[in-house]
Amino acid sequence: MELEMEMVNLEAPEECNLILGQSHFIKTVEDLYEAIVNTVPQADFGLAFGEASGDCLVRTAGNDDDLEKLAGTKMLELACGHSFLIFLKNAFPINLTQRLKSVPEVVNLFCATANPVQVLIVGTDQGRGIIGVVDGFRPIRIENEGEIAWRKKFIRDIGYKL
């Protein structure tokens, strides 16, 4: 058996984030949709799920046609079964990740980010799977006192700490 390695680039549209994960059942599409609209009703999103059995289709849903189409197109490019991709606007992943993890079909989240992502994929005779992601860029140094103060202020300014 030979293994083929591939990298697929993902980039969220401007003012969007993406969430990439793994799940295990066709019901994922509907349950992720409900999780998003019930947790962050103002969110605009598109999601796609890659089936790993049966018809092996990319299943899509969302409330934003462009984001739904993009999610479907990128999921087809990833071509990894039992994985899902969400493009999210007017909401931040931090508001959704715990809720998504509680969806019964979800088994793993690979990343939730606005950064460019490189998805590392392995292909076998049977199919393809995600083995990891590169989320953003490499750190270049340890923050200094001024940067610590900026970070703490920023988190409070956007309402995540008092």
PDB file of C-alpha atoms in Angstrom:
ATOM      1  CA  MET A   1       0.000   0.000   0.000  1.00  0.00           C
ATOM      2  CA  GLU A   2       1.281   3.443  -0.894  1.00  0.00           C
ATOM      3  CA  LEU A   3       0.550   6.640   0.998  1.00  0.00           C
ATOM      4  CA  GLU A   4       0.119   9.895  -0.848  1.00  0.00           C
ATOM      5  CA  MET A   5       0.588  13.163   1.007  1.00  0.00           C
ATOM      6  CA  GLU A   6      -1.094  16.359  -0.115  1.00  0.00           C
ATOM      7  CA  MET A   7      -1.636  19.845   1.236  1.00  0.00           C
ATOM      8  CA  VAL A   8      -4.817  21.827   0.578  1.00  0.00           C
ATOM      9  CA  ASN A   9      -4.940  25.550   1.322  1.00  0.00           C
ATOM     10  CA  LEU A  10      -7.993  27.010   3.036  1.00  0.00           C
ATOM     11  CA  GLU A  11      -8.573  30.697   3.460  1.00  0.00           C
ATOM     12  CA  ALA A  12     -11.661  32.250   4.964  1.00  0.00           C
ATOM     13  CA  PRO A  13     -13.172  35.171   3.046  1.00  0.00           C
ATOM     14  CA  GLU A  14     -12.657  38.659   4.477  1.00  0.00           C
ATOM     15  CA  GLU A  15     -14.373  39.132   7.838  1.00  0.00           C
ATOM     16  CA  CYS A  16     -14.935  35.376   8.137  1.00  0.00           C
ATOM     17  CA  ASN A  17     -13.535  32.519  10.154  1.00  0.00           C
ATOM     18  CA  LEU A  18     -13.400  28.838   9.360  1.00  0.00           C
ATOM     19  CA  ILE A  19     -13.875  25.747  11.469  1.00  0.00           C
ATOM     20  CA  LEU A  20     -12.582  22.375  10.268  1.00  0.00           C
ATOM     21  CA  GLY A  21     -13.568  19.195  12.042  1.00  0.00           C
ATOM     22  CA  GLN A  22     -14.282  15.486  11.904  1.00  0.00           C
ATOM     23  CA  SER A  23     -17.617  13.775  12.424  1.00  0.00           C
ATOM     24  CA  HIS A  24     -19.226  10.457  11.630  1.00  0.00           C
ATOM     25  CA  PHE A  25     -22.766  10.532  10.294  1.00  0.00           C
ATOM     26  CA  ILE A  26     -24.902  12.081   7.526  1.00  0.00           C
ATOM     27  CA  LYS A  27     -26.984  13.821  10.216  1.00  0.00           C
ATOM     28  CA  THR A  28     -23.954  16.065  10.870  1.00  0.00           C
ATOM     29  CA  VAL A  29     -25.146  18.664   8.347  1.00  0.00           C
ATOM     30  CA  GLU A  30     -28.483  19.278  10.045  1.00  0.00           C
ATOM     31  CA  ASP A  31     -27.120  19.097  13.592  1.00  0.00           C
ATOM     32  CA  LEU A  32     -24.277  21.552  12.892  1.00  0.00           C
ATOM     33  CA  TYR A  33     -26.761  23.925  11.232  1.00  0.00           C
ATOM     34  CA  GLU A  34     -29.005  23.821  14.291  1.00  0.00           C
ATOM     35  CA  ALA A  35     -26.052  24.221  16.678  1.00  0.00           C
ATOM     36  CA  ILE A  36     -24.931  27.382  14.899  1.00  0.00           C
ATOM     37  CA  VAL A  37     -28.325  29.092  14.576  1.00  0.00           C
ATOM     38  CA  ASN A  38     -29.311  28.172  18.142  1.00  0.00           C
ATOM     39  CA  THR A  39     -26.032  29.457  19.614  1.00  0.00           C
ATOM     40  CA  VAL A  40     -25.284  32.569  17.507  1.00  0.00           C
ATOM     41  CA  PRO A  41     -28.512  33.481  15.651  1.00  0.00           C
ATOM     42  CA  GLN A  42     -26.949  36.478  13.864  1.00  0.00           C
ATOM     43  CA  ALA A  43     -24.198  34.331  12.294  1.00  0.00           C
ATOM     44  CA  ASP A  44     -23.999  34.004   8.530  1.00  0.00           C
ATOM     45  CA  PHE A  45     -22.491  30.678   7.506  1.00  0.00           C
ATOM     46  CA  GLY A  46     -22.082  27.885   5.042  1.00  0.00           C
ATOM     47  CA  LEU A  47     -21.095  24.361   5.954  1.00  0.00           C
ATOM     48  CA  ALA A  48     -20.185  21.188   4.144  1.00  0.00           C
ATOM     49  CA  PHE A  49     -19.767  17.559   5.210  1.00  0.00           C
ATOM     50  CA  GLY A  50     -17.890  14.883   3.249  1.00  0.00           C
ATOM     51  CA  GLU A  51     -19.565  11.482   3.383  1.00  0.00           C
ATOM     52  CA  ALA A  52     -17.318   8.454   3.849  1.00  0.00           C
ATOM     53  CA  SER A  53     -19.792   5.744   2.775  1.00  0.00           C
ATOM     54  CA  GLY A  54     -22.909   5.266   0.689  1.00  0.00           C
ATOM     55  CA  ASP A  55     -23.027   7.836  -2.097  1.00  0.00           C
ATOM     56  CA  CYS A  56     -19.882   9.625  -0.753  1.00  0.00           C
ATOM     57  CA  LEU A  57     -21.329  13.049  -1.515  1.00  0.00           C
ATOM     58  CA  VAL A  58     -20.475  16.475  -0.164  1.00  0.00           C
ATOM     59  CA  ARG A  59     -23.566  17.563   1.775  1.00  0.00           C
ATOM     60  CA  THR A  60     -24.085  21.312   2.327  1.00  0.00           C
ATOM     61  CA  ALA A  61     -26.270  23.681   4.331  1.00  0.00           C
ATOM     62  CA  GLY A  62     -26.180  27.271   5.508  1.00  0.00           C
ATOM     63  CA  ASN A  63     -27.938  30.605   5.513  1.00  0.00           C
ATOM     64  CA  ASP A  64     -25.481  32.393   3.191  1.00  0.00           C
ATOM     65  CA  ASP A  65     -25.440  31.070  -0.377  1.00  0.00           C
ATOM     66  CA  ASP A  66     -21.887  32.222  -1.139  1.00  0.00           C
ATOM     67  CA  LEU A  67     -20.427  30.726   2.048  1.00  0.00           C
ATOM     68  CA  GLU A  68     -22.365  27.483   1.524  1.00  0.00           C
ATOM     69  CA  LYS A  69     -21.076  27.181  -2.050  1.00  0.00           C
ATOM     70  CA  LEU A  70     -17.504  27.932  -0.913  1.00  0.00           C
ATOM     71  CA  ALA A  71     -17.708  25.331   1.863  1.00  0.00           C
ATOM     72  CA  GLY A  72     -18.960  22.708  -0.614  1.00  0.00           C
ATOM     73  CA  THR A  73     -16.277  23.529  -3.186  1.00  0.00           C
ATOM     74  CA  LYS A  74     -13.462  23.419  -0.617  1.00  0.00           C
ATOM     75  CA  MET A  75     -14.785  20.198   0.958  1.00  0.00           C
ATOM     76  CA  LEU A  76     -14.780  18.566  -2.479  1.00  0.00           C
ATOM     77  CA  GLU A  77     -11.179  19.737  -2.906  1.00  0.00           C
ATOM     78  CA  LEU A  78     -10.272  18.270   0.505  1.00  0.00           C
ATOM     79  CA  ALA A  79     -12.105  15.051  -0.470  1.00  0.00           C
ATOM     80  CA  CYS A  80     -11.809  13.610   3.041  1.00  0.00           C
ATOM     81  CA  GLY A  81     -14.631  11.489   4.349  1.00  0.00           C
ATOM     82  CA  HIS A  82     -16.321  12.221   7.641  1.00  0.00           C
ATOM     83  CA  SER A  83     -14.961  15.741   7.783  1.00  0.00           C
ATOM     84  CA  PHE A  84     -16.764  19.072   7.869  1.00  0.00           C
ATOM     85  CA  LEU A  85     -15.948  22.669   7.076  1.00  0.00           C
ATOM     86  CA  ILE A  86     -17.774  25.790   8.246  1.00  0.00           C
ATOM     87  CA  PHE A  87     -17.236  29.323   6.955  1.00  0.00           C
ATOM     88  CA  LEU A  88     -18.582  31.766   9.537  1.00  0.00           C
ATOM     89  CA  LYS A  89     -19.350  35.493   9.386  1.00  0.00           C
ATOM     90  CA  ASN A  90     -20.765  37.840  12.065  1.00  0.00           C
ATOM     91  CA  ALA A  91     -19.672  35.462  14.805  1.00  0.00           C
ATOM     92  CA  PHE A  92     -16.446  34.164  16.278  1.00  0.00           C
ATOM     93  CA  PRO A  93     -15.505  30.499  16.652  1.00  0.00           C
ATOM     94  CA  ILE A  94     -14.928  31.013  20.386  1.00  0.00           C
ATOM     95  CA  ASN A  95     -18.709  31.397  20.695  1.00  0.00           C
ATOM     96  CA  LEU A  96     -19.330  28.062  18.942  1.00  0.00           C
ATOM     97  CA  THR A  97     -16.519  25.588  19.574  1.00  0.00           C
ATOM     98  CA  GLN A  98     -17.892  24.130  22.820  1.00  0.00           C
ATOM     99  CA  ARG A  99     -21.371  23.838  21.310  1.00  0.00           C
ATOM    100  CA  LEU A 100     -19.994  22.135  18.188  1.00  0.00           C
ATOM    101  CA  LYS A 101     -18.011  19.690  20.330  1.00  0.00           C
ATOM    102  CA  SER A 102     -21.262  18.729  22.054  1.00  0.00           C
ATOM    103  CA  VAL A 103     -22.931  17.708  18.768  1.00  0.00           C
ATOM    104  CA  PRO A 104     -23.097  13.896  19.056  1.00  0.00           C
ATOM    105  CA  GLU A 105     -21.552  13.257  15.627  1.00  0.00           C
ATOM    106  CA  VAL A 106     -18.546  15.559  16.133  1.00  0.00           C
ATOM    107  CA  VAL A 107     -15.415  13.671  17.168  1.00  0.00           C
ATOM    108  CA  ASN A 108     -12.696  16.284  16.626  1.00  0.00           C
ATOM    109  CA  LEU A 109     -12.042  19.911  15.775  1.00  0.00           C
ATOM    110  CA  PHE A 110      -8.834  20.488  13.824  1.00  0.00           C
ATOM    111  CA  CYS A 111      -8.931  24.298  13.904  1.00  0.00           C
ATOM    112  CA  ALA A 112     -11.119  27.359  14.305  1.00  0.00           C
ATOM    113  CA  THR A 113      -9.447  30.443  12.874  1.00  0.00           C
ATOM    114  CA  ALA A 114      -9.397  33.463  10.598  1.00  0.00           C
ATOM    115  CA  ASN A 115      -5.806  32.614   9.591  1.00  0.00           C
ATOM    116  CA  PRO A 116      -4.861  30.934   6.343  1.00  0.00           C
ATOM    117  CA  VAL A 117      -4.801  27.170   6.925  1.00  0.00           C
ATOM    118  CA  GLN A 118      -2.861  24.409   5.246  1.00  0.00           C
ATOM    119  CA  VAL A 119      -4.621  21.051   5.634  1.00  0.00           C
ATOM    120  CA  LEU A 120      -2.299  18.049   5.580  1.00  0.00           C
ATOM    121  CA  ILE A 121      -3.978  15.076   3.953  1.00  0.00           C
ATOM    122  CA  VAL A 122      -2.954  11.477   3.505  1.00  0.00           C
ATOM    123  CA  GLY A 123      -4.428   9.323   0.755  1.00  0.00           C
ATOM    124  CA  THR A 124      -4.542   5.528   0.711  1.00  0.00           C
ATOM    125  CA  ASP A 125      -6.130   2.923  -1.543  1.00  0.00           C
ATOM    126  CA  GLN A 126      -9.270   3.265   0.589  1.00  0.00           C
ATOM    127  CA  GLY A 127      -9.670   7.038   0.774  1.00  0.00           C
ATOM    128  CA  ARG A 128      -8.293  10.274   2.224  1.00  0.00           C
ATOM    129  CA  GLY A 129      -8.043  11.693   5.717  1.00  0.00           C
ATOM    130  CA  ILE A 130      -6.891  14.821   7.483  1.00  0.00           C
ATOM    131  CA  ILE A 131      -3.762  14.196   9.524  1.00  0.00           C
ATOM    132  CA  GLY A 132      -3.245  17.750  10.740  1.00  0.00           C
ATOM    133  CA  VAL A 133      -3.355  21.437   9.978  1.00  0.00           C
ATOM    134  CA  VAL A 134      -0.974  24.360   9.860  1.00  0.00           C
ATOM    135  CA  ASP A 135      -2.959  27.270  11.317  1.00  0.00           C
ATOM    136  CA  GLY A 136      -1.438  30.615  10.449  1.00  0.00           C
ATOM    137  CA  PHE A 137       2.234  31.438  10.806  1.00  0.00           C
ATOM    138  CA  ARG A 138       5.114  30.454  13.082  1.00  0.00           C
ATOM    139  CA  PRO A 139       5.767  32.449  16.263  1.00  0.00           C
ATOM    140  CA  ILE A 140       8.903  34.608  16.040  1.00  0.00           C
ATOM    141  CA  ARG A 141       9.647  35.561  19.668  1.00  0.00           C
ATOM    142  CA  ILE A 142       8.265  35.767  23.212  1.00  0.00           C
ATOM    143  CA  GLU A 143       6.048  38.770  23.932  1.00  0.00           C
ATOM    144  CA  ASN A 144       7.469  41.687  25.916  1.00  0.00           C
ATOM    145  CA  GLU A 145       5.820  43.696  28.729  1.00  0.00           C
ATOM    146  CA  GLY A 146       4.239  46.210  26.333  1.00  0.00           C
ATOM    147  CA  GLU A 147       2.778  43.410  24.206  1.00  0.00           C
ATOM    148  CA  ILE A 148       1.430  41.681  27.326  1.00  0.00           C
ATOM    149  CA  ALA A 149      -0.332  44.907  28.318  1.00  0.00           C
ATOM    150  CA  TRP A 150      -1.699  45.320  24.756  1.00  0.00           C
ATOM    151  CA  ARG A 151      -3.025  41.704  24.747  1.00  0.00           C
ATOM    152  CA  LYS A 152      -4.783  42.116  28.096  1.00  0.00           C
ATOM    153  CA  LYS A 153      -6.333  45.435  27.049  1.00  0.00           C
ATOM    154  CA  PHE A 154      -7.445  44.068  23.669  1.00  0.00           C
ATOM    155  CA  ILE A 155      -9.224  41.077  25.218  1.00  0.00           C
ATOM    156  CA  ARG A 156     -11.082  43.380  27.560  1.00  0.00           C
ATOM    157  CA  ASP A 157     -11.847  45.953  24.853  1.00  0.00           C
ATOM    158  CA  ILE A 158     -13.626  43.326  22.752  1.00  0.00           C
ATOM    159  CA  GLY A 159     -15.638  42.099  25.745  1.00  0.00           C
ATOM    160  CA  TYR A 160     -14.088  38.722  26.550  1.00  0.00           C
ATOM    161  CA  LYS A 161     -12.805  39.746  29.995  1.00  0.00           C
ATOM    162  CA  LEU A 162     -13.926  42.322  32.519  1.00  0.00           C
TER     163      LEU A 162
END
